[in-house]
Coordinates of C-alpha atoms and ligand atoms in Angstrom, one line a residue:
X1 CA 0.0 0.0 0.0
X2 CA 1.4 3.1 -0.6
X3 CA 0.7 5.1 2.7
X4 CA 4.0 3.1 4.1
X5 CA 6.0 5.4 2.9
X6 CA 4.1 8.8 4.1
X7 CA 6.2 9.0 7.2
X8 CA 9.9 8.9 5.5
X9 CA 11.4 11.1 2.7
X10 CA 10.8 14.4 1.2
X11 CA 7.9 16.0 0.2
X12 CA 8.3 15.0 -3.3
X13 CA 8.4 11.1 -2.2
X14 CA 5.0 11.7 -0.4
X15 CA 3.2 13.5 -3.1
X16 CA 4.6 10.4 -5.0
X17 CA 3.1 8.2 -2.4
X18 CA -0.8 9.8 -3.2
X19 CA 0.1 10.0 -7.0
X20 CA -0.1 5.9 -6.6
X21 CA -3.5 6.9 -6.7
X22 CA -4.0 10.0 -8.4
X23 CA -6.6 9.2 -10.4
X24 CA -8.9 8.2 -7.5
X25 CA -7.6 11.0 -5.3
X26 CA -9.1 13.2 -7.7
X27 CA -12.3 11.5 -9.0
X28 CA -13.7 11.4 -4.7
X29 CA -12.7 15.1 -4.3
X30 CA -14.1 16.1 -7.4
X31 CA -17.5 14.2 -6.7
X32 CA -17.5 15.6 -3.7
X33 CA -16.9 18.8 -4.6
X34 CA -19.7 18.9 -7.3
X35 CA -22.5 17.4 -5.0
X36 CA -22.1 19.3 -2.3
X37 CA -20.7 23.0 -3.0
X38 CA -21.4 25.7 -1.5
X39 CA -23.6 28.0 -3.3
X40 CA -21.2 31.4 -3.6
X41 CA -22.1 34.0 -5.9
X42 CA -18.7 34.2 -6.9
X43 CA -19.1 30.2 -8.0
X44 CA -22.0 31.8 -10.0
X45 CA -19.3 33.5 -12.9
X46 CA -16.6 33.2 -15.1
X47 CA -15.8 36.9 -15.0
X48 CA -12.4 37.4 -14.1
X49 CA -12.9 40.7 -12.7
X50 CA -15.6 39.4 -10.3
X51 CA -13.4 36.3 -9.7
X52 CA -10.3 38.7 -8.2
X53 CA -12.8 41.1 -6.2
X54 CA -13.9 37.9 -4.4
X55 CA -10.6 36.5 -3.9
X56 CA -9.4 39.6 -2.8
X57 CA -12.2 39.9 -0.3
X58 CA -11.4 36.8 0.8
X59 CA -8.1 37.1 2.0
X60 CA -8.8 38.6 5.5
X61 CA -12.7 37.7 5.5
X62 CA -14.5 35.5 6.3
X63 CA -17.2 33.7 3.6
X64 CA -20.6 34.7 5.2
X65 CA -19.0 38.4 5.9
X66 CA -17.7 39.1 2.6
X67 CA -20.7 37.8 0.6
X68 CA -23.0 41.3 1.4
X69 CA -19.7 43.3 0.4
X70 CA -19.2 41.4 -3.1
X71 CA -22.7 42.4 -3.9
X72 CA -22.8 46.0 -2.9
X73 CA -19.4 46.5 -4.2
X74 CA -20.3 45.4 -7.4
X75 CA -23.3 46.5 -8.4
X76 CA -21.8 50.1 -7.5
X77 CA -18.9 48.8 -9.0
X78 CA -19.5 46.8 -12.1
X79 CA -16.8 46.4 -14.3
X80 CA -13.3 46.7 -13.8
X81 CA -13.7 50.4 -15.9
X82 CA -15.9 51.6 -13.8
X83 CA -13.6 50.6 -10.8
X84 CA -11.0 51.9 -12.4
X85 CA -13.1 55.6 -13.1
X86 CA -14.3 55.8 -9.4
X87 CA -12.4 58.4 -6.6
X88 CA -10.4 56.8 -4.4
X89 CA -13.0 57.8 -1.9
X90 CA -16.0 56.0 -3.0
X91 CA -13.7 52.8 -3.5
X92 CA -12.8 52.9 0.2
X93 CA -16.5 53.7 0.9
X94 CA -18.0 50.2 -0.2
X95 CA -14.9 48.6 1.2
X96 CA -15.4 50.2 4.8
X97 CA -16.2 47.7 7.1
X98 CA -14.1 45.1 5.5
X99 CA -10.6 46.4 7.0
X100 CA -7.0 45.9 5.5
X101 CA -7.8 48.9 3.2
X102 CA -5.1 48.5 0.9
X103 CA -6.2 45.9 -0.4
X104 CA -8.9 48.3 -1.8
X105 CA -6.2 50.8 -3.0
X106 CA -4.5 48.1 -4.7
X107 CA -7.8 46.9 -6.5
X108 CA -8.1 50.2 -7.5
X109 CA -4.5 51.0 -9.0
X110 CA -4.5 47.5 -10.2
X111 CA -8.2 48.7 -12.0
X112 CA -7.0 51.6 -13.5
X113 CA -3.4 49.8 -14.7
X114 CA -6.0 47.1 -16.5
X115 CA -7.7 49.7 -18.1
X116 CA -5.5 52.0 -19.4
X117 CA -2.5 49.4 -20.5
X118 CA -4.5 45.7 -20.9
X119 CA -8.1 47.3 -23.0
X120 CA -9.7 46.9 -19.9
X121 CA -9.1 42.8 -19.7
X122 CA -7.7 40.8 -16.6
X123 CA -4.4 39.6 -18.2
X124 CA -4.2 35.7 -18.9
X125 CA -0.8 35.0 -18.3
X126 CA 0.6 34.5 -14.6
X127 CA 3.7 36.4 -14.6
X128 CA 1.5 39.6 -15.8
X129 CA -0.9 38.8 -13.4
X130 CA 1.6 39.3 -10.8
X131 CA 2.7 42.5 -11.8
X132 CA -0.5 43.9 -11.0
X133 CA -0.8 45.8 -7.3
X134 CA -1.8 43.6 -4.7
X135 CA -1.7 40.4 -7.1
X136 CA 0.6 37.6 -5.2
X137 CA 0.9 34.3 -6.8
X138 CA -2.3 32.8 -4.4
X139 CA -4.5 35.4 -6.3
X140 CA -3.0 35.1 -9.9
X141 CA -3.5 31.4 -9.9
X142 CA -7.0 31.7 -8.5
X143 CA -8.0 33.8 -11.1
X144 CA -6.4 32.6 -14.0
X145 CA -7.6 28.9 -13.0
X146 CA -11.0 29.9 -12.3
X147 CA -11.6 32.0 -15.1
X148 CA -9.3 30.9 -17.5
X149 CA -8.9 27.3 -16.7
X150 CA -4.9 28.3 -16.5
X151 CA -3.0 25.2 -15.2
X152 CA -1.7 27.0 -11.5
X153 CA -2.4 25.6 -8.5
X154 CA -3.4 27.9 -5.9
X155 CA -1.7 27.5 -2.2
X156 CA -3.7 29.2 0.8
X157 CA -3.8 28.8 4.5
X158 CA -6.8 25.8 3.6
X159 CA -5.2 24.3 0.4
X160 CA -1.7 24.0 2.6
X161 CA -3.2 22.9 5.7
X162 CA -5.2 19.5 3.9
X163 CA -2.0 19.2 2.1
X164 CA 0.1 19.0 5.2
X165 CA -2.2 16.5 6.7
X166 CA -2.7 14.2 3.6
X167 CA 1.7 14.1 3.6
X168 CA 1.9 13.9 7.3
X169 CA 3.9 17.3 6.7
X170 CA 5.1 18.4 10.2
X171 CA 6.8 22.2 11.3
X172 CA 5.8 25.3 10.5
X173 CA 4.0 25.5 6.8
X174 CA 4.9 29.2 6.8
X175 CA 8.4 28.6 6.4
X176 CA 9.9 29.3 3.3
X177 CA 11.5 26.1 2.5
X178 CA 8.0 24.0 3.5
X179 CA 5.8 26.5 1.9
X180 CA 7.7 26.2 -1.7
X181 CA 7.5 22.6 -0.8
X182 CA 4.1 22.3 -0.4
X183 CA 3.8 24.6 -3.7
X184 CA 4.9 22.0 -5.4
X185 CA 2.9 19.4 -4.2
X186 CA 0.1 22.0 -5.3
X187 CA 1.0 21.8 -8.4
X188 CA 2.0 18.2 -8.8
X189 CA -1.8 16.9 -7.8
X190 CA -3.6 19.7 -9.9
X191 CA -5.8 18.1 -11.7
X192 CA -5.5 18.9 -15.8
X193 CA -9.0 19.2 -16.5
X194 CA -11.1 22.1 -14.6
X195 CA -8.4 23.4 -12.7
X196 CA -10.0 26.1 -11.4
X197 CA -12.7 24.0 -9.9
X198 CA -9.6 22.0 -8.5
X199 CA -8.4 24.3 -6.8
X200 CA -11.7 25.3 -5.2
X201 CA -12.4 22.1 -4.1
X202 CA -9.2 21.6 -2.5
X203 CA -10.1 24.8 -0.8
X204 CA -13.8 23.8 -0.1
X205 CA -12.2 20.7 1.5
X206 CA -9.6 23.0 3.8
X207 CA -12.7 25.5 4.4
X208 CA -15.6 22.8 5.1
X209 CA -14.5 20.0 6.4
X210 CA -10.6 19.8 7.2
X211 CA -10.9 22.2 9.1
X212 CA -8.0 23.8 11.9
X213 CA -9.5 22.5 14.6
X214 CA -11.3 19.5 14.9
X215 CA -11.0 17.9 11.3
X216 CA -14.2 15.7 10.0
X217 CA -12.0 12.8 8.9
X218 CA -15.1 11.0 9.7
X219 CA -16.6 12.7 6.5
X220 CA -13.7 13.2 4.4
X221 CA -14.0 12.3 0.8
X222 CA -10.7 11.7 0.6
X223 CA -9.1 10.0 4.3
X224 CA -8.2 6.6 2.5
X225 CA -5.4 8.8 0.9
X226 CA -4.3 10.5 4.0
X227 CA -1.3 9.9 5.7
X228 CA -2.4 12.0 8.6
X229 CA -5.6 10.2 8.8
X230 CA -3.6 6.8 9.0
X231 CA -1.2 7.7 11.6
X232 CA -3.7 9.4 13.8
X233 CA -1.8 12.8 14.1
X234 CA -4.3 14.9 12.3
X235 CA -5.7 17.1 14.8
X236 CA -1.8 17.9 16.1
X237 CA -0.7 18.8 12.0
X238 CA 0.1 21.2 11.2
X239 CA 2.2 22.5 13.9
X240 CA 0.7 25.4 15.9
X241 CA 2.6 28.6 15.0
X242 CA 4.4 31.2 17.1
X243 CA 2.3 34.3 17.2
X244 CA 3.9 37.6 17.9
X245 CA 3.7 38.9 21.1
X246 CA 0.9 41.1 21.7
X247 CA 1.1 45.0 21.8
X248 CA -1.2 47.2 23.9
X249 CA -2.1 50.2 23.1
X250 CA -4.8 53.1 24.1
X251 CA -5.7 56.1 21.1
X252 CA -7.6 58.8 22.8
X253 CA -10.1 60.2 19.7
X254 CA -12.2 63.9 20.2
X255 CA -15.4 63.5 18.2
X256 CA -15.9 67.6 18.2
X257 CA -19.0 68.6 17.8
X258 CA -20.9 71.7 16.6
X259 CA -24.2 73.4 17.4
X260 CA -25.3 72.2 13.7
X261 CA -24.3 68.5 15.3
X262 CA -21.2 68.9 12.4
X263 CA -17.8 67.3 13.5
X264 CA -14.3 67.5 12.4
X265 CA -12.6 64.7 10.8
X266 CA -9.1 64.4 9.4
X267 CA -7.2 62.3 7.2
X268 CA -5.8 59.4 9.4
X269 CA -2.3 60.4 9.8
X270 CA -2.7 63.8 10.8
X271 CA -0.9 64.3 14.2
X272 CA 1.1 60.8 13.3
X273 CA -0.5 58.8 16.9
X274 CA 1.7 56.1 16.6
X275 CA -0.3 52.6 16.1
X276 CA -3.7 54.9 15.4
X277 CA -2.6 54.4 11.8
X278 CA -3.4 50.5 12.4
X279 CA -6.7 51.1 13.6
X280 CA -7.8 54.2 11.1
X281 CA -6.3 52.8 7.6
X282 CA -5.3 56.3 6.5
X283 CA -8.6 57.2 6.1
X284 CA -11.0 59.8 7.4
X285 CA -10.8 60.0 11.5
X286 CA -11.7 61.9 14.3
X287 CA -8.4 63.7 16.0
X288 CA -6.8 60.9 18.2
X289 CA -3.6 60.2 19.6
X290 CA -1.9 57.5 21.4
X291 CA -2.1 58.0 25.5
X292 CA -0.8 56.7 28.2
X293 CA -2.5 56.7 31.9
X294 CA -4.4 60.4 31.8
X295 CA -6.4 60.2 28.4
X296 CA -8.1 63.0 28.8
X297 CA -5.3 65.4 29.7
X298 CA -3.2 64.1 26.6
X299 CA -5.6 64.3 24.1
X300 CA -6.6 67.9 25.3
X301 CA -2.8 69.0 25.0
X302 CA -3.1 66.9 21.4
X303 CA -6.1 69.2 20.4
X304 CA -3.9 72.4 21.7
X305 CA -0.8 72.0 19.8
X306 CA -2.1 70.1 16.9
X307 CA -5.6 71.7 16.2
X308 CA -5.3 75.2 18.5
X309 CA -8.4 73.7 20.1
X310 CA -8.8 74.7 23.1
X311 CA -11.5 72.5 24.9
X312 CA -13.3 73.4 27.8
X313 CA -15.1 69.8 28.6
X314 CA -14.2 66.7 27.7
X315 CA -16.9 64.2 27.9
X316 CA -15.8 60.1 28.1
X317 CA -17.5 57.6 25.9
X318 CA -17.8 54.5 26.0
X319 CA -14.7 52.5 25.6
X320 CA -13.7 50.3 22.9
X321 CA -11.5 47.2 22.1
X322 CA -10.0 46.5 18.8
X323 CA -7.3 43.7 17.9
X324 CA -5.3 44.6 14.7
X325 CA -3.4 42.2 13.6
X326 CA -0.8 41.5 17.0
X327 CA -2.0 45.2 18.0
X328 CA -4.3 45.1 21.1
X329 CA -6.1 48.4 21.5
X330 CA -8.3 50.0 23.5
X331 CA -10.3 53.4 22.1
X332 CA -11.0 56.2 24.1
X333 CA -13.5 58.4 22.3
X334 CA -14.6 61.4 24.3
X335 CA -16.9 63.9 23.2
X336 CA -15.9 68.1 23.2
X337 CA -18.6 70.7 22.6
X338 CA -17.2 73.4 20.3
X339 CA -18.5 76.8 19.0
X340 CA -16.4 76.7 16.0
X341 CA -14.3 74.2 13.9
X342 CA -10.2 75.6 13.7
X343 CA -9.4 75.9 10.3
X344 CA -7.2 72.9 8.8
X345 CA -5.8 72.2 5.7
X346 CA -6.9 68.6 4.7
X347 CA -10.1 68.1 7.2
X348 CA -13.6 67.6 6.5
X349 CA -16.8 69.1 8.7
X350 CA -19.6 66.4 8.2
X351 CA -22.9 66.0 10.2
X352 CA -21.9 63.2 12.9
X353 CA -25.0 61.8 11.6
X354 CA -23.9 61.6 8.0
X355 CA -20.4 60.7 8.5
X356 CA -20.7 56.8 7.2
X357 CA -21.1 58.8 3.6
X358 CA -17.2 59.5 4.0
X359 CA -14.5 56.4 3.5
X360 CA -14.4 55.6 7.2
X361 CA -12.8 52.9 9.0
X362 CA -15.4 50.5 11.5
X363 CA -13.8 51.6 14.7
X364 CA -14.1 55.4 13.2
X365 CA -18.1 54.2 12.5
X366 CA -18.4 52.4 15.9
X367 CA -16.9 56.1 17.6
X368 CA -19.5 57.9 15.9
X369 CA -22.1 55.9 16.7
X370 CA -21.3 56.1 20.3
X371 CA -21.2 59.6 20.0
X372 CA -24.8 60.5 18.0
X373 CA -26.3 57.5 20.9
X374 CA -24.8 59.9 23.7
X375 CA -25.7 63.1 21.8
X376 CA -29.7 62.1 21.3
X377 CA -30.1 61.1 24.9
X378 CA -28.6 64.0 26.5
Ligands
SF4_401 FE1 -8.2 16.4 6.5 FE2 -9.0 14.3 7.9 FE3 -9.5 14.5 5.3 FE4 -7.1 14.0 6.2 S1 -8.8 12.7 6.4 S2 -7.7 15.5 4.6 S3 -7.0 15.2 8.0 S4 -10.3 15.9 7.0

């Protein structure tokens, strides 16, 4: 049987072990795949363009919270020309919410570099696919396999994972030598025919049911070709990696506010609060700063040689949490009467009420929200 030799060798010798059976291996994950997949809208197309909005969505999100994004950002965004014609600001609009914002920059240089140098088409081959912004070689093959039926194998967190398990790979995947390893494996068991809906049901398989925690070997289409399975090690593959210590860190914001209930915003950035660039994405925020102990006291010197503000009462909000990436922060919003905005280049004066119109960042939304709540019971 071949599984005897899934515990010795390289990576090429186990890939070799499962190619014993290749055929098979692919005809039960295929089956499976086709019965039952999940119903996406992005499974729905061919189109290229829609295929890499998806994919790019996908990255940081999860499935059920990027489907409502996919649909609002395309049917404001329908084509890749009328990505590519958009402001920046709208762009970062219909991606708020989402977080990682440069991936929406990226979509959007990579948009207009389509349109004005490629006649507005997603290029088909992978090395100018890669040349695009924000287009790694995860992304290229998805697209190109998926739309194109181009022969790459893609290689995510879920494709490496079920890969790991069905070589008995052990270590950290991440690494470079094991993650150009398991690249090739990728590529090796792609499957000629359909690729791209190879490589989504290798995904499906990583998403669904082989799963981090807890794998469903029980229900696994494909555990007779599993070394992990076999041995009995698959929960403990692969190996747990070493996460970055976490940083705390407290931003005090001032949501100013007007007697026409107008505040001031300004573009992330502005004031440079180390680590409030993490939580804001460069994009529209209230003043903030990073504090220590006396929030209150710090951000009012902030306002007073930043803005010239001087405030005569701050009121405290409600306190947030966020955790970006290894960042732990905790928001303290508070909220500062004011008769009259100071005048600063590059700021904006919307109503608090209106303010999810600008390209905002979710803990930006969640301040204001807090805010307009405290403002309409006082
Ligand atoms: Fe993953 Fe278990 Fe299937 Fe192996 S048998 S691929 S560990 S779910």
């Amino acid at each position: 049987m071949a599984h005897a030799v899934f515990r010795q060798g390289s990576g090429r010798a186990r890939v070799n072990a499962v190619r014993a059976d290749m055929a098979g291996f692919q005809r039960a994950l295929r089956a499976w795949f086709r019965a039952g997949k999940r119903d996406l809208p992005w499974r729905r197309t061919r189109d290229p363009y829609r295929i890499w909005i998806s994919e790019i969505m996908l990255q940081q999100t999860r499935v059920a919270a990027a489907v409502p994004y996919y649909e609002r950002f395309l049917k404001r965004f329908p084509t890749v020309r009328a990505l590519a014609q958009a402001r920046s600001e709208q762009v970062l609009r219909y991606w708020a919410g989402l977080g990682y914002y440069s991936r929406a920059r990226n979509l959007h240089r990579a948009a207009r570099e389509i349109v004005a140098r490629r006649s507005g088409r997603f290029p088909r081959a992978y090395d100018a696919a890669l040349r695009l912004p924000g287009v790694g070689r995860y992304t290229a093959a998805a697209v190109l396999s998926i739309a194109y039926d181009a022969p790459h194998a893609v290689l995510d967190g879920n494709v490496a994972r079920v890969l790991a398990r069905i070589e008995a790979r052990c270590g950290d995947l991440r690494a470079p030598q094991p993650w150009s390893e398991l690249q090739k494996s990728a590529q090796e068991l792609l499957a000629p025919n359909k690729p791209g809906e190879w490589n989504q049901a290798l995904m499906e398989l990583g998403a669904t049911v082989c799963t981090p925690r807890a794998p469903r070997c029980g229900s696994c289409p494909v555990s007779r070709w599993c070394a992990a399975y076999r041995l009995g090690i698959a929960e403990s593959l692969p190996a747990v990696r070493r996460k970055r210590a976490p940083v705390k860190l407290r931003i005090a914001a001032a949501v100013l506010l007007d007697p026409r209930g107008r505040t001031l915003v300004v573009k992330s950035g502005a004031g440079k609060p180390a680590g409030a660039d993490a939580l804001f994405s460069r994009m529209w925020q209230f003043p903030a700063v990073e504090v220590g102990r006396n929030a209150r006291a710090e951000l009012a010197r902030h306002l007073r040689s930043r803005f010239r503000v001087q405030a005569a009462s701050l009121l405290p909000l409600a306190q947030a949490r966020h955790t970006v990436t290894f960042r732990e922060i905790t928001l303290a919003p508070f909220l500062i009467p004011v008769e009259r905005f100071p005048e600063i280049e590059c700021a904006r004066t919307p109503l608090l009420s209106r303010l999810a119109n600008l390209a905002v960042s979710s803990a930006t939304r969640k301040i204001a929200s807090t805010a307009l709540a405290c403002t309409r019971s006082a």
